[in-house]
Amino acid sequence: MRVLPVGERALLVELADGTGAQALHAELLRRRAAGSLRVREIVPAARTVLLDGLDEPARVRAELPGWEVPPLPERAGAVLEIPVRYDGPDLADVAAHWGVSVPEVARIHAAAEFRVAFCGFAPGFGYLTGLPERYGVPRRATPRTSVPEGSVALAGPYTGVYPRASPGGWQLIGSTDAVLWDHARVPAALLSPGVRVRFVPHGTPANPTEAAPGLAPEDR
């Protein structure tokens, strides 16, 4: 862990990996809720957590490296289900990269339980982790100038859903009608860090884990 000052009342905490960043984010939220940490904003990223608006930044910077941060709980909170049509134009490329058939891509993806690690890129866009490491995929060599709103996509270890049409280089495997960002909704974002997510195929009532022979039991 490395703790860096940012301005007068903020700290940027650098962690070794995304799992460490998610665990620290959960612990910071717990301490703020308990009243032992006074901070306005706690913003996780891929391997960092930003604390902005600290009452005592110098004290927190000195104490943070000595904190005992418990591992991130495997399952906490309700699961948000997002309906998805596995109809993306990059399904065949993803299948080839994984070494499976096109239908197996949908089964493997729907079998996983995801967690929003952090948000960014566009309002409402969450970076979801949950697929085993071997299912990571590269970004497209040539990004698209416009990716449709609601596109379900993969890049590296992450799954994401485009909240609006925008350029993008992720591999598109499906689409959803779920509204990721709505100014009239409180909160406006459907996804926020720590939320558990499952993608539910349209017209598939069975438990997706049971219907996924492409996902080994130890990866579920």
GROMACS .gro file of C-alpha atoms in nm:
model
  220
    1MET     CA    1   0.000   0.000   0.000
    2ARG     CA    2   0.124   0.347  -0.087
    3VAL     CA    3  -0.057   0.658   0.039
    4LEU     CA    4  -0.003   0.981  -0.153
    5PRO     CA    5  -0.129   1.330  -0.066
    6VAL     CA    6  -0.351   1.499  -0.324
    7GLY     CA    7  -0.399   1.867  -0.254
    8GLU     CA    8  -0.478   1.972   0.102
    9ARG     CA    9  -0.757   1.732   0.201
   10ALA     CA   10  -0.731   1.425  -0.019
   11LEU     CA   11  -0.527   1.104  -0.033
   12LEU     CA   12  -0.471   0.855  -0.313
   13VAL     CA   13  -0.410   0.501  -0.191
   14GLU     CA   14  -0.231   0.270  -0.435
   15LEU     CA   15  -0.280  -0.106  -0.393
   16ALA     CA   16  -0.111  -0.408  -0.549
   17ASP     CA   17  -0.422  -0.525  -0.736
   18GLY     CA   18  -0.792  -0.479  -0.790
   19THR     CA   19  -0.889  -0.721  -0.515
   20GLY     CA   20  -0.695  -0.514  -0.262
   21ALA     CA   21  -0.857  -0.194  -0.386
   22GLN     CA   22  -1.206  -0.342  -0.352
   23ALA     CA   23  -1.133  -0.472  -0.001
   24LEU     CA   24  -0.998  -0.133   0.111
   25HIS     CA   25  -1.299   0.044  -0.042
   26ALA     CA   26  -1.534  -0.179   0.158
   27GLU     CA   27  -1.338  -0.117   0.479
   28LEU     CA   28  -1.334   0.260   0.424
   29LEU     CA   29  -1.712   0.260   0.375
   30ARG     CA   30  -1.753   0.055   0.694
   31ARG     CA   31  -1.536   0.294   0.898
   32ARG     CA   32  -1.714   0.600   0.761
   33ALA     CA   33  -2.053   0.449   0.847
   34ALA     CA   34  -1.925   0.370   1.198
   35GLY     CA   35  -1.810   0.730   1.245
   36SER     CA   36  -1.438   0.654   1.284
   37LEU     CA   37  -1.349   0.806   0.946
   38ARG     CA   38  -1.467   1.148   0.836
   39VAL     CA   39  -1.437   1.184   0.460
   40ARG     CA   40  -1.669   1.331   0.195
   41GLU     CA   41  -1.592   1.105  -0.104
   42ILE     CA   42  -1.446   0.753  -0.138
   43VAL     CA   43  -1.375   0.672  -0.503
   44PRO     CA   44  -1.235   0.330  -0.604
   45ALA     CA   45  -1.055   0.260  -0.932
   46ALA     CA   46  -0.870  -0.036  -1.083
   47ARG     CA   47  -0.590  -0.042  -0.822
   48THR     CA   48  -0.642   0.278  -0.627
   49VAL     CA   49  -0.888   0.441  -0.387
   50LEU     CA   50  -0.923   0.819  -0.358
   51LEU     CA   51  -1.032   0.977  -0.031
   52ASP     CA   52  -1.146   1.334  -0.088
   53GLY     CA   53  -1.260   1.586   0.174
   54LEU     CA   54  -1.078   1.433   0.472
   55ASP     CA   55  -1.102   1.608   0.807
   56GLU     CA   56  -0.759   1.484   0.918
   57PRO     CA   57  -0.558   1.383   0.611
   58ALA     CA   58  -0.220   1.376   0.788
   59ARG     CA   59  -0.346   1.140   1.060
   60VAL     CA   60  -0.520   0.911   0.814
   61ARG     CA   61  -0.210   0.900   0.592
   62ALA     CA   62   0.005   0.795   0.887
   63GLU     CA   63  -0.241   0.533   1.014
   64LEU     CA   64  -0.367   0.376   0.691
   65PRO     CA   65  -0.068   0.147   0.620
   66GLY     CA   66  -0.114  -0.013   0.963
   67TRP     CA   67  -0.483  -0.089   0.921
   68GLU     CA   68  -0.598  -0.447   0.921
   69VAL     CA   69  -0.816  -0.469   0.610
   70PRO     CA   70  -1.029  -0.785   0.605
   71PRO     CA   71  -1.068  -0.976   0.278
   72LEU     CA   72  -1.359  -0.873   0.063
   73PRO     CA   73  -1.666  -1.081   0.152
   74GLU     CA   74  -1.745  -1.318  -0.134
   75ARG     CA   75  -2.118  -1.255  -0.120
   76ALA     CA   76  -2.280  -0.952   0.039
   77GLY     CA   77  -2.598  -0.769  -0.053
   78ALA     CA   78  -2.876  -0.846  -0.297
   79VAL     CA   79  -2.801  -0.948  -0.654
   80LEU     CA   80  -2.907  -0.712  -0.932
   81GLU     CA   81  -3.028  -0.905  -1.236
   82ILE     CA   82  -2.973  -0.749  -1.577
   83PRO     CA   83  -3.160  -0.911  -1.869
   84VAL     CA   84  -2.939  -0.962  -2.173
   85ARG     CA   85  -2.968  -1.083  -2.530
   86TYR     CA   86  -2.646  -1.256  -2.629
   87ASP     CA   87  -2.650  -1.116  -2.981
   88GLY     CA   88  -2.329  -0.913  -2.997
   89PRO     CA   89  -2.123  -0.886  -3.317
   90ASP     CA   90  -1.804  -1.002  -3.141
   91LEU     CA   91  -1.939  -1.331  -3.004
   92ALA     CA   92  -1.749  -1.538  -3.260
   93ASP     CA   93  -1.420  -1.359  -3.184
   94VAL     CA   94  -1.467  -1.409  -2.810
   95ALA     CA   95  -1.555  -1.776  -2.864
   96ALA     CA   96  -1.238  -1.824  -3.067
   97HIS     CA   97  -1.029  -1.654  -2.799
   98TRP     CA   98  -1.181  -1.873  -2.527
   99GLY     CA   99  -1.163  -2.188  -2.739
  100VAL     CA  100  -1.535  -2.263  -2.703
  101SER     CA  101  -1.845  -2.253  -2.921
  102VAL     CA  102  -2.049  -1.935  -2.961
  103PRO     CA  103  -2.339  -2.067  -2.744
  104GLU     CA  104  -2.086  -2.149  -2.469
  105VAL     CA  105  -1.983  -1.783  -2.447
  106ALA     CA  106  -2.337  -1.692  -2.339
  107ARG     CA  107  -2.357  -1.984  -2.098
  108ILE     CA  108  -2.020  -1.907  -1.937
  109HIS     CA  109  -2.098  -1.537  -1.901
  110ALA     CA  110  -2.448  -1.593  -1.760
  111ALA     CA  111  -2.312  -1.847  -1.511
  112ALA     CA  112  -2.080  -1.596  -1.342
  113GLU     CA  113  -2.171  -1.365  -1.057
  114PHE     CA  114  -2.019  -1.020  -1.102
  115ARG     CA  115  -1.931  -0.736  -0.869
  116VAL     CA  116  -1.896  -0.370  -0.965
  117ALA     CA  117  -1.532  -0.294  -0.889
  118PHE     CA  118  -1.546   0.073  -0.983
  119CYS     CA  119  -1.717   0.318  -1.219
  120GLY     CA  120  -1.586   0.553  -1.483
  121PHE     CA  121  -1.551   0.629  -1.855
  122ALA     CA  122  -1.910   0.758  -1.876
  123PRO     CA  123  -2.187   0.829  -1.621
  124GLY     CA  124  -2.337   0.494  -1.523
  125PHE     CA  125  -2.057   0.277  -1.667
  126GLY     CA  126  -1.941   0.011  -1.421
  127TYR     CA  127  -1.635  -0.212  -1.447
  128LEU     CA  128  -1.757  -0.556  -1.337
  129THR     CA  129  -1.530  -0.838  -1.224
  130GLY     CA  130  -1.634  -1.201  -1.187
  131LEU     CA  131  -1.514  -1.403  -1.484
  132PRO     CA  132  -1.216  -1.633  -1.415
  133GLU     CA  133  -0.884  -1.491  -1.531
  134ARG     CA  134  -0.857  -1.724  -1.829
  135TYR     CA  135  -1.166  -1.562  -1.984
  136GLY     CA  136  -1.005  -1.220  -2.018
  137VAL     CA  137  -1.010  -1.080  -2.373
  138PRO     CA  138  -0.814  -0.802  -2.546
  139ARG     CA  139  -0.978  -0.487  -2.668
  140ARG     CA  140  -1.049  -0.464  -3.040
  141ALA     CA  141  -0.751  -0.362  -3.253
  142THR     CA  142  -0.969  -0.093  -3.412
  143PRO     CA  143  -1.228   0.072  -3.183
  144ARG     CA  144  -1.576   0.136  -3.315
  145THR     CA  145  -1.672   0.498  -3.372
  146SER     CA  146  -2.012   0.428  -3.213
  147VAL     CA  147  -2.119   0.150  -2.978
  148PRO     CA  148  -2.498   0.129  -2.925
  149GLU     CA  149  -2.650   0.211  -2.587
  150GLY     CA  150  -2.708  -0.103  -2.380
  151SER     CA  151  -2.425  -0.302  -2.536
  152VAL     CA  152  -2.283  -0.567  -2.302
  153ALA     CA  153  -1.910  -0.588  -2.359
  154LEU     CA  154  -1.584  -0.748  -2.244
  155ALA     CA  155  -1.231  -0.608  -2.218
  156GLY     CA  156  -0.943  -0.751  -2.018
  157PRO     CA  157  -1.091  -0.895  -1.696
  158TYR     CA  158  -1.397  -0.668  -1.703
  159THR     CA  159  -1.756  -0.678  -1.821
  160GLY     CA  160  -1.931  -0.347  -1.887
  161VAL     CA  161  -2.261  -0.213  -2.020
  162TYR     CA  162  -2.256   0.102  -2.231
  163PRO     CA  163  -2.502   0.349  -2.071
  164ARG     CA  164  -2.523   0.555  -2.392
  165ALA     CA  165  -2.398   0.541  -2.748
  166SER     CA  166  -2.029   0.627  -2.762
  167PRO     CA  167  -1.702   0.525  -2.927
  168GLY     CA  168  -1.551   0.210  -2.777
  169GLY     CA  169  -1.307  -0.073  -2.829
  170TRP     CA  170  -1.458  -0.344  -2.609
  171GLN     CA  171  -1.575  -0.680  -2.745
  172LEU     CA  172  -1.955  -0.671  -2.782
  173ILE     CA  173  -2.128  -0.994  -2.676
  174GLY     CA  174  -2.484  -0.882  -2.608
  175SER     CA  175  -2.738  -0.607  -2.546
  176THR     CA  176  -2.982  -0.505  -2.274
  177ASP     CA  177  -3.276  -0.270  -2.235
  178ALA     CA  178  -3.178  -0.190  -1.875
  179VAL     CA  179  -3.133   0.184  -1.816
  180LEU     CA  180  -2.788   0.236  -1.669
  181TRP     CA  181  -2.816   0.612  -1.612
  182ASP     CA  182  -3.136   0.807  -1.551
  183HIS     CA  183  -3.130   1.166  -1.419
  184ALA     CA  184  -3.486   1.124  -1.288
  185ARG     CA  185  -3.388   0.821  -1.076
  186VAL     CA  186  -3.231   0.832  -0.728
  187PRO     CA  187  -2.957   0.730  -0.751
  188ALA     CA  188  -2.919   0.806  -1.120
  189ALA     CA  189  -2.671   0.519  -1.173
  190LEU     CA  190  -2.803   0.163  -1.176
  191LEU     CA  191  -2.454   0.032  -1.093
  192SER     CA  192  -2.229   0.148  -0.811
  193PRO     CA  193  -1.912   0.000  -0.656
  194GLY     CA  194  -1.980  -0.314  -0.456
  195VAL     CA  195  -2.311  -0.408  -0.624
  196ARG     CA  196  -2.349  -0.777  -0.712
  197VAL     CA  197  -2.475  -0.845  -1.064
  198ARG     CA  198  -2.597  -1.139  -1.269
  199PHE     CA  199  -2.675  -1.130  -1.640
  200VAL     CA  200  -2.993  -1.322  -1.715
  201PRO     CA  201  -3.045  -1.441  -2.074
  202HIS     CA  202  -3.382  -1.351  -2.225
  203GLY     CA  203  -3.619  -1.648  -2.230
  204THR     CA  204  -3.397  -1.866  -2.008
  205PRO     CA  205  -3.581  -1.945  -1.681
  206ALA     CA  206  -3.329  -2.201  -1.555
  207ASN     CA  207  -3.051  -2.118  -1.311
  208PRO     CA  208  -2.769  -2.004  -1.543
  209THR     CA  209  -2.506  -2.175  -1.326
  210GLU     CA  210  -2.674  -2.511  -1.377
  211ALA     CA  211  -2.702  -2.449  -1.750
  212ALA     CA  212  -2.336  -2.369  -1.804
  213PRO     CA  213  -2.123  -2.676  -1.881
  214GLY     CA  214  -1.850  -2.445  -2.008
  215LEU     CA  215  -1.784  -2.308  -1.658
  216ALA     CA  216  -1.600  -2.542  -1.424
  217PRO     CA  217  -1.743  -2.582  -1.071
  218GLU     CA  218  -1.440  -2.419  -0.911
  219ASP     CA  219  -1.498  -2.106  -1.126
  220ARG     CA  220  -1.864  -2.054  -1.031
   0.00000   0.00000   0.00000
